[in-house]
Amino acid sequence: MLAVVARTTPDRHAPRIEARGIGAHCGPEDASHGAWLASDLGPGSHRLSEQLELTIQRTDHGHAATLQIEIANRGERPLHVGSIVVGFRWCGHGVSSHRFLRHGWQSWSYTGYGDLDDVGQREFPSGAWLRGMYHCLGTPAADRVGWHESETFAVVGAPGAGPCCLVGALETGRAFAIVHLRAGGTGPGVSERAVDLDIELRVEAALAPGERRPLEAVRVAVGDDANALLERYATLWGRFAGARTKAPFQSGWCSWYQFFHRINESDLLRNLDQLVAHRDEIPIDLVQLDDGYQRTIGDWLETNDKFPRGLAFVAEQIRAAGFSAGIWTVPFAASAESRLLTAHPDWALADGDRWLRGSFNREWSADGWVYALDPTRPAFVEHLVQTYRALVGMGFEYQKLDFLYMAAMQGLAADPTLTRAMRLRAGLEAIRRGAGPDAFLLGCGCPMGPAVGVVDGMRIGPDVAPSWRVDQPVVIPGLEPMLPSTASAIRSIVTRAFMHRRLWLNDPDCLMARSRETALRPEEARSLAAAIAVSGGMLVMSDDVGLLDGDERALVARVAELGRQIDSTEAGACRIIEPFATTSISRLESRVGPDVTRVDINLGDVPARSMTLSPGSSGGLVSAVAELSAPDFVDASPDLAAHVSRVSQHRGGRALAVFCDFDGTFSQLDVGSTLARRHLPDRRKALWQRYEIGEIDAWQYAELLFDGFEYGPAALETFLAGIDLDPGARELVDWCGRHVVPLRILSDGFDHNLDRMQVIHGVRFEYTANRLRFDGDRWRISPGHRNPDCDCGTGTCKRSWIEAHRAAHPDRCIVHIGNGRVSDRCGAEAADIVFAKDSLALDLVARGVAHHPFVTLSDVVARLDADWGARSGT
Ligand code: 9PG
């Protein structure tokens, strides 16, 4: 059994994940796995068939586990592997009716929260080819009728507070993952419905005899906060894939949502002039030319008649005006009349004996079709390198790479041994090689996994539009949620907010601030503006600048200012509030130091009740951000009209509380372990081994080590006098005192030592620690704050102290500072902001817990002072 709950004996009623088994679809027909081929998910090798071996390398973290999966062909003939399935069951949660986050395959695919009903994934009514543009599979597996489908990962929970569960792949461009999920039946007298979550890793390739292939790592986790599960998952995913998350805040102008295909050189130059004229009012750095300039899809270095002076001229003009230059391309597509396909008809992916169709667009080619290209062709890869080297060489440092899914479509590639994910990754890596390490690459229409680590930014939703809903005379059945619509874009901004600066910079798509030449009502435009700003993602506007009046220019500036501020804090500033709630109101909350900014947006078509922070709800000053709220909302009416939003700021309202570890954090040396190393080396070594294998917990280790230890008060005093405090320790005490911020040392060491250290060093602090009394010269010890429900096993459980503090002061932002992986780990997991060094920092990296690294406590004080100093206390 895979019990990802604690090290304690799994309790029938504890929320947990159990193993269902491992399956495989193999052979020419991808024969269904039917039955599980292995039942346990323990580490090591699992022989699934005579030929197929699967190896699991596992890391368990109490409430989560990460399984790295590798397959090998042990036979003498090639083995075609369709997919590998790893099955889990989430149970012990007591819930009978679930909701879940369905995540889409690529940027434009539907991503949103919905009911985990018994109908399962709705059938796509418009054919396999169209379905395959937005899903990993054009045709869903026949044995999954009644199951829901979520791509890459899924989160399950229920409205209100309560347990939730995440299953997902940490995709790195080796394989695509699909999570199949459904609720099981109930038994007599049992209301709980366990949820089955099978994660399928698509291989779709032949393994040569003897070949080993690492697939992806799979993460499973349980907890009571869906945001925390998603954030840790994304942090880990980013680390596994080497995510590029450090580009500066992006602010720019894009031609698309005003001019569409009609853009011409004079429109662009006129807007450039306007942007220069209003530079003081509209704070943007980038000007990006979109679709409409190219000779044809595929021939990116050549322009059409609307751009008579060519691309290099465009880049020069943009740069001469003081902006960085951006350009749109579709790297993995070409039209039949392109020079590319004319010269290299073998560069397309194949669909039988034809080129594989990648998309249809009347504006793009003589017959509207464009074809998907094959990055497994070395000559095409070289062409990509040269093309992007040339574009960046002209001055286009910002590349909007669109319709990227095409490289990963189901079609025949020259090299069939690569998975579709590897194909896309190879194409993206070629673009990066050509563009160089400093270019800003933006993915769009892109399957997520293979792009992490290559792109700097990612479109995380469908296109916005100058209309609230899809504005097309005929909508192909099933496509509606993916098509351009401001409401759909906002839904994705909210549901994928957690990806920002963990996987890349989120591109929420463009702000349209104009009130002319648009079907968006001003309050609808403000709803989009509010979602973009509070998410902290990129800000790209798309208006004919000459159409904007002073208020509209001020709106752009306000979004840029708020977005930049929220983005500047750290990954994790923005969270979705009550993700599993069933309401038409979507809510985001961002925290910047002691300030909280919230947006409530009514995506529905009738008024709905808003839960916005109201004045007096928690003591701080609340104000509506007037520019970003509908005019009738300056005062707190509880209802939000259709499509309307309200942004409110709760300034300086979040008080701070600081908890700090003692040994090795507040003091330079660890008192207990230094004494043990000097005076009890053998006992320490033996006990440490027992601790490491889980035979004894941390407190039992301390008890067996120190209870009865002969080391009298006089000797101890001399020893303590030789231990220095961290050079910033006093500064931390002083800073907290000055700002009336409660500071408490949480220590799994001993009260006697903390009392003496205060006297020796002349500092005062409050603390919670274990007890040490002397029986003559012998130590007698007892725990200070033991918590049997926590898997830390220490004598003073920092998690439970912090949680109790939070229950008493729900508005406080809690900081934990520490260095050790035994007693500081659970405190760090419970805190809002963590400062970590040494083994705690390493452990948090492995668990995907965000934290600030530090060297001395002076670094901590500097950071607290920057975020809180000016605004809290005196
Ligand atoms: C240029 C545009 C803009 C826009 C991109 C992309 O069929 N579709 O689902 C579909 C989705 C998006 C789309 C076009 C078609 O727009 O997202 O920003 O660059 O291309 O053509």
PDB file of C-alpha atoms in Angstrom, residues 20 75 304 354 356 499 535 604 672 697 847:
ATOM      1  CA  ARG A  20      -4.190   0.391  -7.471  1.00  0.00           C
ATOM      2  CA  GLY A  75      13.437  -8.844 -24.773  1.00  0.00           C
ATOM      3  CA  ASN A 304       3.890  40.636 -47.668  1.00  0.00           C
ATOM      4  CA  ARG A 354      -0.362  13.122 -47.142  1.00  0.00           C
ATOM      5  CA  LEU A 356      -0.515  16.175 -41.675  1.00  0.00           C
ATOM      6  CA  MET A 499       2.080  28.403 -12.502  1.00  0.00           C
ATOM      7  CA  SER A 535      -2.430  37.536 -11.100  1.00  0.00           C
ATOM      8  CA  GLY A 604     -21.810  34.476 -14.927  1.00  0.00           C
ATOM      9  CA  GLY A 672      22.688  19.298  21.684  1.00  0.00           C
ATOM     10  CA  ASP A 697      11.329   9.147  16.358  1.00  0.00           C
ATOM     11  CA  ARG A 847       9.439  18.973  -1.251  1.00  0.00           C
TER      12      ARG A 847
END
